[in-house]
Coordinates of C-alpha atoms in Angstrom, one line a residue:
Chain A
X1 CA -39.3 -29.7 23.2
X2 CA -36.0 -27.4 23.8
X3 CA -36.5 -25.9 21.0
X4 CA -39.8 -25.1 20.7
X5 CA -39.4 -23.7 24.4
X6 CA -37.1 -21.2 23.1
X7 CA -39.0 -20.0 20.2
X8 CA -41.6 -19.4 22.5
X9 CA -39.3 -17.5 24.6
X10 CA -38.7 -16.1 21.6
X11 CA -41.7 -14.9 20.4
X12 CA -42.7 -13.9 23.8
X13 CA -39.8 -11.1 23.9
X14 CA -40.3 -9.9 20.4
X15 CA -44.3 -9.7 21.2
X16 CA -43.8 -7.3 24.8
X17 CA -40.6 -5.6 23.1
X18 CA -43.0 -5.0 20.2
X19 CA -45.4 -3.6 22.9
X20 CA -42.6 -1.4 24.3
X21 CA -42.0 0.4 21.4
X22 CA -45.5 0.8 20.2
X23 CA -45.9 2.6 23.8
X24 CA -43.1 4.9 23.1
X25 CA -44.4 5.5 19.3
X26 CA -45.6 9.3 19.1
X27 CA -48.9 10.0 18.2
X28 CA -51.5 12.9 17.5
X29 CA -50.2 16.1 18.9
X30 CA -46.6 15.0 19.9
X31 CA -46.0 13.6 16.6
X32 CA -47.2 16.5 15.0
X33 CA -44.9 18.6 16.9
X34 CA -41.9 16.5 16.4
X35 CA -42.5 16.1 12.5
X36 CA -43.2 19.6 11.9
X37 CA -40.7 21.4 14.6
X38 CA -43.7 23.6 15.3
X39 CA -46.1 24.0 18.0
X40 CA -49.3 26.1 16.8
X41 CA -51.2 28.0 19.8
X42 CA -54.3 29.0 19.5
X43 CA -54.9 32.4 20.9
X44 CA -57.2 35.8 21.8
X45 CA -56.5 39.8 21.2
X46 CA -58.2 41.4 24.2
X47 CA -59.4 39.0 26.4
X48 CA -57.2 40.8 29.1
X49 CA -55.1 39.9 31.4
X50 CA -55.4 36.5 30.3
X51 CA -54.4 36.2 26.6
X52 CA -54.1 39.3 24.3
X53 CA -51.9 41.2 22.9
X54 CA -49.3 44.1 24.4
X55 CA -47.9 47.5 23.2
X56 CA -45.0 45.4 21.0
X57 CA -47.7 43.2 19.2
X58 CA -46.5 40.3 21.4
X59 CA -49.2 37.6 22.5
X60 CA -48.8 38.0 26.6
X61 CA -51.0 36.5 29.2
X62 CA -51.6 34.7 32.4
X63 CA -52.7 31.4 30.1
X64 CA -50.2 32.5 27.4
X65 CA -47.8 32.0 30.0
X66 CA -48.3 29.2 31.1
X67 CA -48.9 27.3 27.7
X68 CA -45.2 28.7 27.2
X69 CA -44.3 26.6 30.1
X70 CA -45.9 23.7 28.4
X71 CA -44.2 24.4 25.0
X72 CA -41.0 24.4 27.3
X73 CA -42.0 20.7 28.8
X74 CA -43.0 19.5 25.3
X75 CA -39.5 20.4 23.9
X76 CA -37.6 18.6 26.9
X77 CA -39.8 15.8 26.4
X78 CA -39.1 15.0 22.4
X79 CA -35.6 16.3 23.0
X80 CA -35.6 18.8 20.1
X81 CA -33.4 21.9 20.0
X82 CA -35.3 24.3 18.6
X83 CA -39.0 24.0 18.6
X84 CA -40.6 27.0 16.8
X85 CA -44.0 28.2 18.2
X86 CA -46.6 29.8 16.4
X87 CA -49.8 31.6 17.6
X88 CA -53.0 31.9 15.9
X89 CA -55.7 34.2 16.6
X90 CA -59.0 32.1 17.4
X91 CA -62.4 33.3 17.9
X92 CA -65.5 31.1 19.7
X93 CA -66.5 29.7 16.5
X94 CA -63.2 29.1 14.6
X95 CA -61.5 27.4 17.7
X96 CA -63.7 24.2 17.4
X97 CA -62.5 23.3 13.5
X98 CA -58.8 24.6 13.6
X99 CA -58.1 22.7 16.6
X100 CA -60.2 19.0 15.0
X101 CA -58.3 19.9 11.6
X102 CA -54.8 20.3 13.3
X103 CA -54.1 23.6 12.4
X104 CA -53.9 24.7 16.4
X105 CA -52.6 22.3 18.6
X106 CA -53.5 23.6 21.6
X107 CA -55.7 27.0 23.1
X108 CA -54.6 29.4 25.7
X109 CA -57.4 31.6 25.8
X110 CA -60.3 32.1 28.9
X111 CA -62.3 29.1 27.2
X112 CA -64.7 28.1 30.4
X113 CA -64.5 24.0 30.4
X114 CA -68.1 22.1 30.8
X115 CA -69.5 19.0 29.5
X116 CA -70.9 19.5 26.6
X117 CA -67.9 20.6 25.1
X118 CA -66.2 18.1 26.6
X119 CA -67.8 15.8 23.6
X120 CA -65.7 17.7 21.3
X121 CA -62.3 18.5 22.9
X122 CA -60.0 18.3 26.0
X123 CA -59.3 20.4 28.5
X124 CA -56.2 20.9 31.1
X125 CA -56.8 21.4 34.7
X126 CA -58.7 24.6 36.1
X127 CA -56.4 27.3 35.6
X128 CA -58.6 30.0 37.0
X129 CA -62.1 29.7 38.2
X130 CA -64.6 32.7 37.9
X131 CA -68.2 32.9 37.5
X132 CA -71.3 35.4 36.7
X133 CA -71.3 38.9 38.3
X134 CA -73.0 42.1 37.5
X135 CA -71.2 44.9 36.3
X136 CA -73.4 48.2 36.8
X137 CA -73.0 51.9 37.1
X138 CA -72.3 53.1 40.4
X139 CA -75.5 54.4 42.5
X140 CA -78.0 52.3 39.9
X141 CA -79.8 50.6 42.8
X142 CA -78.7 47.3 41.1
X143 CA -77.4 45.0 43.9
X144 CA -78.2 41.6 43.1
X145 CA -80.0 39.8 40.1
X146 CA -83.5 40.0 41.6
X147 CA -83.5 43.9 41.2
X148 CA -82.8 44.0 37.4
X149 CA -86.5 43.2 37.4
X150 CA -87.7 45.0 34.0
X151 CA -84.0 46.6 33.7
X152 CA -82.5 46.1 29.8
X153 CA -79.0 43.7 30.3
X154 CA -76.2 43.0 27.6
X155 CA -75.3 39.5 27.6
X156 CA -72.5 37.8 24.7
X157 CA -74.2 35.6 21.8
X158 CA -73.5 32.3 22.7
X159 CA -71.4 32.4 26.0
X160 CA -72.2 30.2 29.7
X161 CA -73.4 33.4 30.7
X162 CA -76.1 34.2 28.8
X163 CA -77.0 30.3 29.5
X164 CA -77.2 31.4 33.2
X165 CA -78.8 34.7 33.6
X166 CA -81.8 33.8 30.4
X167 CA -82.2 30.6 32.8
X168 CA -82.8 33.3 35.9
X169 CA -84.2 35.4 34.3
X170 CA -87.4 32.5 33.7
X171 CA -87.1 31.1 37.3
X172 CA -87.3 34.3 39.0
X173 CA -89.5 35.6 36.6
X174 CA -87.7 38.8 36.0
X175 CA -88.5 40.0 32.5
X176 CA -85.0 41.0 31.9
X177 CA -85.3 42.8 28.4
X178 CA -82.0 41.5 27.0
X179 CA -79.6 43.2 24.1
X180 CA -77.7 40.1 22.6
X181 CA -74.2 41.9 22.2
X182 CA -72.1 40.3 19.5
X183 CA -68.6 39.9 21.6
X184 CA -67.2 41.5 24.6
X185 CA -66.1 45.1 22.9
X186 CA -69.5 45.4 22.2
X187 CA -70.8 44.7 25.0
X188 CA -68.7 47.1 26.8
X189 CA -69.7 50.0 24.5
X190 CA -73.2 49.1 24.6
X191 CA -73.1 49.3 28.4
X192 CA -70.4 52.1 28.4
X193 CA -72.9 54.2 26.2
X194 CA -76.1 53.7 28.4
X195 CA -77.9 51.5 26.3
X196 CA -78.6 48.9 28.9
X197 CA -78.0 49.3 32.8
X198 CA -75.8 46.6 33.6
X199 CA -73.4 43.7 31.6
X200 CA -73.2 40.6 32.7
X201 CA -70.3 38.6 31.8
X202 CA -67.3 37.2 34.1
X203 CA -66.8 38.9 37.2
X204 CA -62.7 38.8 36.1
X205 CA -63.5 40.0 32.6
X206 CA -65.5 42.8 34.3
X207 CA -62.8 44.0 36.7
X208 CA -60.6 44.0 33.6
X209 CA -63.2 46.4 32.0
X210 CA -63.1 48.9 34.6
X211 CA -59.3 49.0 34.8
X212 CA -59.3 50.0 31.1
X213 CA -61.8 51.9 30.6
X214 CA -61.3 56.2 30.8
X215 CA -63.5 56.8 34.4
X216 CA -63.0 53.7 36.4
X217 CA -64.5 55.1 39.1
X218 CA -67.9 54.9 37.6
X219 CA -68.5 51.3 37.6
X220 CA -68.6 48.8 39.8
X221 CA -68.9 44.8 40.0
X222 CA -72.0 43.7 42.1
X223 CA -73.8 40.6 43.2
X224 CA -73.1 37.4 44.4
X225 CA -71.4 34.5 41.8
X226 CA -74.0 33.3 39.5
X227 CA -72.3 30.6 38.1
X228 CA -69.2 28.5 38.3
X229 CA -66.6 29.2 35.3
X230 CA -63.7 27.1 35.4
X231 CA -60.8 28.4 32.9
X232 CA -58.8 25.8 30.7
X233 CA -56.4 25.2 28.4
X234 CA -58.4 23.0 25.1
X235 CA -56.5 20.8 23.7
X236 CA -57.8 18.2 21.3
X237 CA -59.8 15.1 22.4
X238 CA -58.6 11.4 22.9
X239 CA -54.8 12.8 23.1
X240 CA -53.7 11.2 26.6
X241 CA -49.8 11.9 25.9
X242 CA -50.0 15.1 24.7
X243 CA -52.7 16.3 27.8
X244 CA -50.3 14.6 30.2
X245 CA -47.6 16.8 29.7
X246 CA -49.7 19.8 29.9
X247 CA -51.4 18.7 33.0
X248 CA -48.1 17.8 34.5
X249 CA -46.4 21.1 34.3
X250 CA -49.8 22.7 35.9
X251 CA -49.6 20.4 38.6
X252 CA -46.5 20.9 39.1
X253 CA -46.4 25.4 39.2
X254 CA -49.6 24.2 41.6
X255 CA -47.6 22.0 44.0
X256 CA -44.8 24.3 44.1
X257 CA -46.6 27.5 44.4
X258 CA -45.1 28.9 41.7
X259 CA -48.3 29.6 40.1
X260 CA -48.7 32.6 42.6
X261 CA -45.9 34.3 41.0
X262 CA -47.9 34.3 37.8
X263 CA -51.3 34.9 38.7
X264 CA -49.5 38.1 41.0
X265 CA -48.0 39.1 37.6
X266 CA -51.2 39.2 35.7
X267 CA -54.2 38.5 38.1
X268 CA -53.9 40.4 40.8
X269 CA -53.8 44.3 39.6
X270 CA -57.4 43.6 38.2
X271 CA -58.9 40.7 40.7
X272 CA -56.8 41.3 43.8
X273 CA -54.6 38.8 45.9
X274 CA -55.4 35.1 45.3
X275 CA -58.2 34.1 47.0
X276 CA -58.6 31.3 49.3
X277 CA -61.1 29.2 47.3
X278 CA -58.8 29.7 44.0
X279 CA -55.4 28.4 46.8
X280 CA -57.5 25.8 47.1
X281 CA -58.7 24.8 43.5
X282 CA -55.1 25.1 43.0
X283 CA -53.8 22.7 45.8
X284 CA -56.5 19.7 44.9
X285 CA -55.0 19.8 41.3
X286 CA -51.6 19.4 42.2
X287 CA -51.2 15.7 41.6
X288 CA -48.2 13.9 43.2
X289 CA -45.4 11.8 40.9
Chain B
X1 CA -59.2 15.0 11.6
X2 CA -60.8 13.7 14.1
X3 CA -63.9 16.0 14.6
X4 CA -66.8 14.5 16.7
X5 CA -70.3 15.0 14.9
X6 CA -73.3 15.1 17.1
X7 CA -76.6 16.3 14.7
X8 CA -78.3 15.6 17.8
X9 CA -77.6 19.4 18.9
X10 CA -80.0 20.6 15.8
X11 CA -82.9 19.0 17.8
X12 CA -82.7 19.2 21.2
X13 CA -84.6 21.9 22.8
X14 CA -84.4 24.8 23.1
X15 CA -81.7 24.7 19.9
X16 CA -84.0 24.0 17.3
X17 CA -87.0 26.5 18.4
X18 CA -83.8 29.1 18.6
X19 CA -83.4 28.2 14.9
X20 CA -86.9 28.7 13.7
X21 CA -86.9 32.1 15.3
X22 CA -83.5 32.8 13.4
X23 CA -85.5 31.7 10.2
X24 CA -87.9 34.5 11.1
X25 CA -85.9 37.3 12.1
X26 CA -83.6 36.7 8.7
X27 CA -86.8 36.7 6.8
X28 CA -88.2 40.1 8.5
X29 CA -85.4 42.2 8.6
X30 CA -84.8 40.9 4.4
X31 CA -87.9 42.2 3.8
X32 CA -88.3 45.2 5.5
X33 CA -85.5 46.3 4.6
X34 CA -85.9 45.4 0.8
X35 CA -89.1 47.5 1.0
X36 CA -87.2 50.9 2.1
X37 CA -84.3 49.8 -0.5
X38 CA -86.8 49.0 -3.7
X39 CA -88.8 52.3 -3.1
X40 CA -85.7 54.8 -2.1
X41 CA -83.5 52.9 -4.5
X42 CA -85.9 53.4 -7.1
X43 CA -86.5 57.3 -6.3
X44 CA -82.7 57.9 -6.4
X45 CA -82.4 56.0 -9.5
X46 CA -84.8 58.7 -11.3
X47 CA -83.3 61.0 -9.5
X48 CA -79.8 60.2 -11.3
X49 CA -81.6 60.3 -14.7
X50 CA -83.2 63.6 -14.2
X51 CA -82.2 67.0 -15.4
X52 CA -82.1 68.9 -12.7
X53 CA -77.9 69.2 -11.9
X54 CA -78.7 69.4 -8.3
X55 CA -81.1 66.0 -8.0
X56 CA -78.8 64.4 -9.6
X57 CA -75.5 65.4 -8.3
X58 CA -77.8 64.2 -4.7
X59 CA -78.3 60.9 -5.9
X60 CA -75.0 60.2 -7.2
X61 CA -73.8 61.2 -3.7
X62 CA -76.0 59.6 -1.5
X63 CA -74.7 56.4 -4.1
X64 CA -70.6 57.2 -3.3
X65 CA -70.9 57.5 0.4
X66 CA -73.4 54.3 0.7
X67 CA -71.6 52.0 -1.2
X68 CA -68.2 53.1 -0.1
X69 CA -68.4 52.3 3.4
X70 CA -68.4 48.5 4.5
X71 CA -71.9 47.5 5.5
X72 CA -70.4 46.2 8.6
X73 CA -68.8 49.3 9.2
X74 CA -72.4 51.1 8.5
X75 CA -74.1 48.8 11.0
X76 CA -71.8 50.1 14.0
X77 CA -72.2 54.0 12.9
X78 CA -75.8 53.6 12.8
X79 CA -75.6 51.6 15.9
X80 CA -72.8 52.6 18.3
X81 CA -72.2 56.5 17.0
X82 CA -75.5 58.2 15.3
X83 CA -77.0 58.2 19.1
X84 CA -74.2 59.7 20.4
X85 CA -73.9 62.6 17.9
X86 CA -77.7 63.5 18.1
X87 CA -79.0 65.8 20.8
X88 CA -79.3 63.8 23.9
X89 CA -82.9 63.9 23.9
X90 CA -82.7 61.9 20.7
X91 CA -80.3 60.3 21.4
X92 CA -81.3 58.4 25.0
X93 CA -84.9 58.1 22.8
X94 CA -82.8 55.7 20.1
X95 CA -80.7 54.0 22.9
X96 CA -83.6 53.6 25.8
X97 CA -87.4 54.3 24.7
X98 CA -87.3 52.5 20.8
X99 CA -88.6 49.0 21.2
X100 CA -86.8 46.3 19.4
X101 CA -83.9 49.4 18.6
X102 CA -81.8 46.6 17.1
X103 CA -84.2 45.2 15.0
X104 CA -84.9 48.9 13.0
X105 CA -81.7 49.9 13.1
X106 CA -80.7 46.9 10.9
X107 CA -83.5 46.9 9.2
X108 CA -82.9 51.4 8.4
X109 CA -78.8 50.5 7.8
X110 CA -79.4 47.4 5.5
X111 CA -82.3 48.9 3.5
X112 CA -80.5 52.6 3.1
X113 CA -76.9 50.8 2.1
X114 CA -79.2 48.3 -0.5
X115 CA -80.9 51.2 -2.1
X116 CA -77.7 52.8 -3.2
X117 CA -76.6 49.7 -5.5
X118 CA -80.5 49.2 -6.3
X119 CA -80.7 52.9 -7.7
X120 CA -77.6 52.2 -9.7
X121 CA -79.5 49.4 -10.9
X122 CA -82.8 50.9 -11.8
X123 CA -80.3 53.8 -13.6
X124 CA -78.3 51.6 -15.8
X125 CA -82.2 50.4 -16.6
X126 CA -83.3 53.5 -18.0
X127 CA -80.2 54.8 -19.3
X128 CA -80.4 51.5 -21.8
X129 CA -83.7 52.7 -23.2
X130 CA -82.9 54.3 -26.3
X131 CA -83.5 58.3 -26.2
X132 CA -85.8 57.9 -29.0
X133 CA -88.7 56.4 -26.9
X134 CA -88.0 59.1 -24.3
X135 CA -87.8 61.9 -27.2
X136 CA -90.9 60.4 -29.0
X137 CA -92.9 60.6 -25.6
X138 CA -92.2 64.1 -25.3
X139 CA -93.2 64.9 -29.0
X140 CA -96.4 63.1 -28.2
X141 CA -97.0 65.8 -25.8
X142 CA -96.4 63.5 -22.8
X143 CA -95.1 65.4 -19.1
X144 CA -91.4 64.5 -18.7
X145 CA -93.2 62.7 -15.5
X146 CA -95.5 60.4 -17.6
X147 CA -92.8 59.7 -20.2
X148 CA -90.9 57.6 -17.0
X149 CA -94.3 56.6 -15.4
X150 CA -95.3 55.4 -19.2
X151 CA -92.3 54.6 -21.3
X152 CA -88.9 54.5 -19.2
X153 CA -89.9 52.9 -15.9
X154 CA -92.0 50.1 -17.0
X155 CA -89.5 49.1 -19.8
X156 CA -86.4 49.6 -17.4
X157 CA -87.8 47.6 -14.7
X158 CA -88.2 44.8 -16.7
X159 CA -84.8 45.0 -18.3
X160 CA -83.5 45.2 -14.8
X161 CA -85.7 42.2 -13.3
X162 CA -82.7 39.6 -13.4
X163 CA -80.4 42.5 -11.5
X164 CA -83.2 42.9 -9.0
X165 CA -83.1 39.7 -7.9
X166 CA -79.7 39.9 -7.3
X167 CA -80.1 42.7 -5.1
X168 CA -82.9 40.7 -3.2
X169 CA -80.9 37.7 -2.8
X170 CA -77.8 39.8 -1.5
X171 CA -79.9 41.5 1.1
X172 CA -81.1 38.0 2.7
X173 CA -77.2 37.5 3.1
X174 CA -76.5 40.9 4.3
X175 CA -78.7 40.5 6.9
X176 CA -76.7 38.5 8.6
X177 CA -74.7 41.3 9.8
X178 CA -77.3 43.0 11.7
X179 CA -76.2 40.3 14.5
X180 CA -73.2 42.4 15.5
X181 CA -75.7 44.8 16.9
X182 CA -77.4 41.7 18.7
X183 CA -80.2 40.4 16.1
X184 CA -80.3 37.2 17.2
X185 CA -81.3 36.2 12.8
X186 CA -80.3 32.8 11.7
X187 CA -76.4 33.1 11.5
X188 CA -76.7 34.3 15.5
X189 CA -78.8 31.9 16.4
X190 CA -76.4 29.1 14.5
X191 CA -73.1 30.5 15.7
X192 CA -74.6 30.9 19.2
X193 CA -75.6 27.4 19.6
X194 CA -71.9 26.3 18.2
X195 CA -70.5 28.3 21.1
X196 CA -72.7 26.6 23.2
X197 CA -72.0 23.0 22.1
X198 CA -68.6 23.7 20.2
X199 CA -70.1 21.4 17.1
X200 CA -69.8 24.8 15.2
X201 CA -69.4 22.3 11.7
X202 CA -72.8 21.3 12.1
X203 CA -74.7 24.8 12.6
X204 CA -73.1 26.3 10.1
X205 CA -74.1 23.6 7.2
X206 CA -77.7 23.7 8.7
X207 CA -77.3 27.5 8.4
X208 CA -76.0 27.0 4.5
X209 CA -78.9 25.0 4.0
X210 CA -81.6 27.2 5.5
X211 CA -80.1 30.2 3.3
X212 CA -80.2 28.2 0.4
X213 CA -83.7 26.8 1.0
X214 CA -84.5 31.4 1.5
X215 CA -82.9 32.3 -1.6
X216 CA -83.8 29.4 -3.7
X217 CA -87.2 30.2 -2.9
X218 CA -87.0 33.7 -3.6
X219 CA -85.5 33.0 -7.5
X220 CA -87.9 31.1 -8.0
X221 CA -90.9 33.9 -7.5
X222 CA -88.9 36.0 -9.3
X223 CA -88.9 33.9 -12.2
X224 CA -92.5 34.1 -11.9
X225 CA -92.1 37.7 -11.9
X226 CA -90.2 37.4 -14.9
X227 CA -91.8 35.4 -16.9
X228 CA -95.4 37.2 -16.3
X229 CA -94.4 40.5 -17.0
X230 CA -92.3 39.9 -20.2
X231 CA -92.6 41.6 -23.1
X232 CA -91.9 40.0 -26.0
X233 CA -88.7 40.1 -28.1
X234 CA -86.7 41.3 -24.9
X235 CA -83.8 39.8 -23.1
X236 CA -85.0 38.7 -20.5
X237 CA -87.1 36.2 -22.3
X238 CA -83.9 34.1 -22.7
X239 CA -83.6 33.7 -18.8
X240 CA -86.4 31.1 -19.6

C-alpha cells in the first residue's frame, strides 16, 4: 500500500512538473525569435509621423517606436544578448500572408484594428485612435459631409474609409461621384491637382498632408469624426505569449505616462497636444500587475 | 503557417457583386483598348514598311518611346502630368468635365502603349513575305496600296495570328494597371475586398481564376480565327 502510495506521489509530481515545463516551453513567435536571434517588423515608407522612413533611410515613427520598446521587452524576456531586428516594408495586401507565413513577426504601421480582421490576426491595444474627416481647400464651402452633395471625392481602394463615406454617401443620399485613388500619394496628388474637391481619409493622416505639402495654408481639415479608427500593432493570431508582452509594455508607457513623451515627439507637431478623449483611451488600457 | 481561410468573403454581399463589376470593367477597358491598339498598331506597322524615310522614321519612333517607358509609368503621365502641361482650359476639361476620366484614360494609355508592340508585330509580318510577291504585284500593274491591301496584309496577318493573340491576352493583363488611376477592374476589386477582410490569399486565387477563365476564353476564339482563315501549306496550320 506504501508503496504504491508513493508511486502515486510519484507520478503526481512528474505529471504537474511535466505541466510546468510545458507552460514555460516557447512557442510561435517567441520561439521563433529565440531560434533565429531575429525579430522581423513589418513596416510602412510614408505613412507619417507614424511609421516611415527619415532623411538617413532609418525606419522612425511613433509605432516604430514603440514596437522598439517591445523588441527591448522581448529580449529581457528570453534573456538573449543580442537580438537582431529586421524591418520589412509591408503594404495592405502583403501584410496579411508575410505575417500567416512567419516572415514578419509583428506590424508597426497605422493598421486600424476591427473585427473582421480580427478573424485573421491579432492586434495590441489602441495605440492611437483617429477617425474620418474631410480634407478640402480652404473657402470650398465644404463644411460637413451633407454639403459634398454632387461634389467628386478621392477615397483609398480598400480602406475603413471608403467603407464609411460610400455607406453615407447611400443613407444621405448624396451622389458623391467618387475617384477610387490607388494609395495615399495618389490620393494627395489627385486632390492636390484639383481633380476632386475634397479627400477623405484619416483626420491624422490629413494633418500630416498639410504639413508636408509646399502651401499649407491652402488646406484645411473639416467636419465632424465620421468614424472611429483605432490604431494597432498586428501581430499574428492565437499567440497569447508573444501578444502579452507587447500589450504589457503598452500598458505600462500608458500607466506611467510615458507615452506622452512619445506621442509629443511625433504626434503633436501635426495633431496638436494630446487630447482628452485619447488621455483617456490611454488610461483604460493601462492594465494593473 | 497558420493562415485562417474564410471563402465565405467571395459571397457575402456586397463582395461578390464588387467582383462581377471587376469582371466587367477588365473586360471593357481590354477591349477598347485592343480596338485603338489593333487599328493604330496596324497603321504604324505599314507605316514602318513604307518607303517614305519620314513615315517610317515616325513609326519607328512612336515604337522606341512607347515601349520604352513602363506602362505603369505611362498610366501616371497620362493621368497625373498630361493635364497639367496642357492649357488650363484643357486641362481642368480632362480633370473636371470628362465623365468616367479614369476609365478613357486607361483605356487611351493601354491601347496607345499596345499598339507599339502590335505594329512591330504586324511589321515582322510583312517583312517575312518574300519581296517577290510584293515585286510580282507591282509588275502586275497593281498600286503599291493594293499590293498591301491584296498581297502583304492578308498574308501577314495570318502569319502573325498566333503573335496577335499574344498581344490580346497581354492587354487583358495590362489592364490591371489602370487601377492605380482608380479603375476599380477585377484586380481592384480583389485587392480591395482583401484590405477589407485581410483574407487577401483567397481574392487573389479567385482573381487567378477569373483571368484564366478571360484569357482561356479568348485563345480559344482565336483558334477559331485561326483555323478559319488558314491558308493552306502555311505555319500556322501546325498550331492545330
Amino acid at each position: 500500500m506504501r508503496r504504491i502510495m508513493v508511486l502515486a506521489a510519484a507520478a503526481l509530481f512528474a505529471a504537474l512538473s511535466g505541466q510546468v515545463a510545458a507552460a514555460d516551453e516557447l512557442y510561435g513567435t517567441l520561439k521563433k525569435i529565440k531560434d533565429s536571434g531575429r525579430i522581423v517588423i513589418g513596416r510602412s515608407e510614408n505613412s507619417i509621423p507614424f511609421s516611415f522612413t527619415d532623411a538617413s533611410g532609418k525606419p522612425v515613427g511613433y509605432s516604430i517606436d514603440l514596437c522598439s520598446r517591445i523588441v527591448e521587452a522581448v529580449k529581457a524576456e528570453l534573456k538573449m544578448d543580442k537580438l537582431e531586428v529586421q524591418y520589412v516594408t509591408i503594404m495592405g495586401t502583403t501584410l496579411i500572408p508575410l505575417l500567416v507565413n512567419g516572415t514578419v513577426d509583428m506590424s508597426c504601421s497605422t493598421t486600424t484594428n476591427n473585427l473582421t480582421r480580427q478573424k485573421q490576426v491579432d492586434f495590441l491595444y489602441t495605440m492611437y485612435v483617429t477617425g474620418n474627416q474631410l480634407l478640402v481647400r480652404k473657402g470650398s464651402g465644404i463644411r460637413e459631409v451633407e454639403d459634398l452633395k454632387g461634389k467628386r471625392v478621392a477615397v483609398n481602394q480598400g480602406t475603413t474609409n471608403e467603407k464609411i463615406i460610400k455607406a453615407l454617401d447611400k443613407q444621405l443620399n448624396l451622389g458623391i461621384r467618387f475617384l477610387d485613388t490607388e494609395d495615399q500619394p495618389r490620393g494627395w496628388l489627385a486632390f492636390e491637382s484639383g481633380r476632386v474637391d475634397c479627400y477623405v481619409t484619416d483626420a491624422i493622416v490629413e494633418h500630416g498632408l498639410i504639413a508636408k505639402s509646399a502651401t499649407p495654408e491652402k488646406y484645411e481639415v473639416v467636419g465632424r469624426l465620421l468614424s472611429f479608427d483605432p490604431y494597432a500593432i498586428v501581430v499574428r493570431r492565437d499567440d497569447s505569449a508573444f501578444r502579452l508582452i507587447g500589450n504589457r509594455v503598452l500598458a505600462d508607457l500608458f500607466r506611467s505616462g510615458e507615452i506622452e513623451q512619445i506621442y509629443d515627439k511625433w504626434l503633436k507637431p501635426i495633431a496638436g497636444p494630446l487630447s482628452e478623449p485619447l488621455r483617456t483611451v490611454f488610461a483604460t488600457q493601462a492594465m494593473p500587475y | 503557417m497558420r493562415y485562417s481561410w474564410h471563402w465565405s468573403v467571395l459571397t457575402i454581399e456586397p463582395h461578390f457583386g464588387w467582383i462581377v463589376s471587376g469582371v466587367q470593367w477588365t473586360i471593357l477597358v481590354s477591349l477598347a483598348s485592343w480596338s485603338i491598339a489593333f487599328t493604330l498598331g496596324s497603321v504604324l506597322g505599314v507605316a514602318r514598311t513604307v518607303r517614305s524615310p519620314a513615315v517610317r522614321a515616325f513609326a519607328g519612333a512612336y515604337v522606341e518611346v512607347f515601349r520604352n517607358v513602363p506602362l505603369l509609368v505611362q498610366m501616371f503621365l497620362w493621368y497625373f502630368v498630361l493635364p497639367e502641361l496642357l492649357p488650363e482650359r484643357w486641362g481642368t476639361w480632362l480633370k473636371r468635365e470628362l465623365p468616367d476620366a479614369e476609365f478613357w484614360t486607361a483605356v487611351v494609355c493601354l491601347g496607345l502603349y499596345t499598339a507599339c508592340r502590335v505594329c512591330e508585330t504586324v511589321r515582322s509580318g510583312i517583312g517575312s513575305i518574300s519581296r517577290g510577291q510584293a515585286y510580282a504585284g507591282l509588275a502586275t500593274g497593281l498600286t503599291p496600296f493594293q499590293v498591301y491591301r491584296h498581297i502583304l496584309l492578308p498574308v501577314g496577318y495570318r502569319i502573325i495570328l498566333p503573335a496577335l493573340t499574344t498581344e490580346f491576352l497581354s492587354i487583358f493583363k495590362n489592364s490591371s494597371l489602370a487601377l492605380t488611376i482608380g479603375v476599380l477592374e477585377l484586380t481592384g476589386q480583389t485587392r480591395r475586398i482583401a484590405e477589407y477582410t485581410f483574407q487577401p490569399i483567397e481574392m487573389f486565387l479567385t482573381a487567378t481564376v477569373l483571368y484564366g477563365l478571360m484569357t482561356l476564353t479568348v485563345t480559344g476564339l482565336m483558334r477559331i480565327v485561326e483555323s478559319r482563315t488558314q491558308l493552306p501549306g502555311m505555319i500556322t496550320v501546325a498550331a492545330r
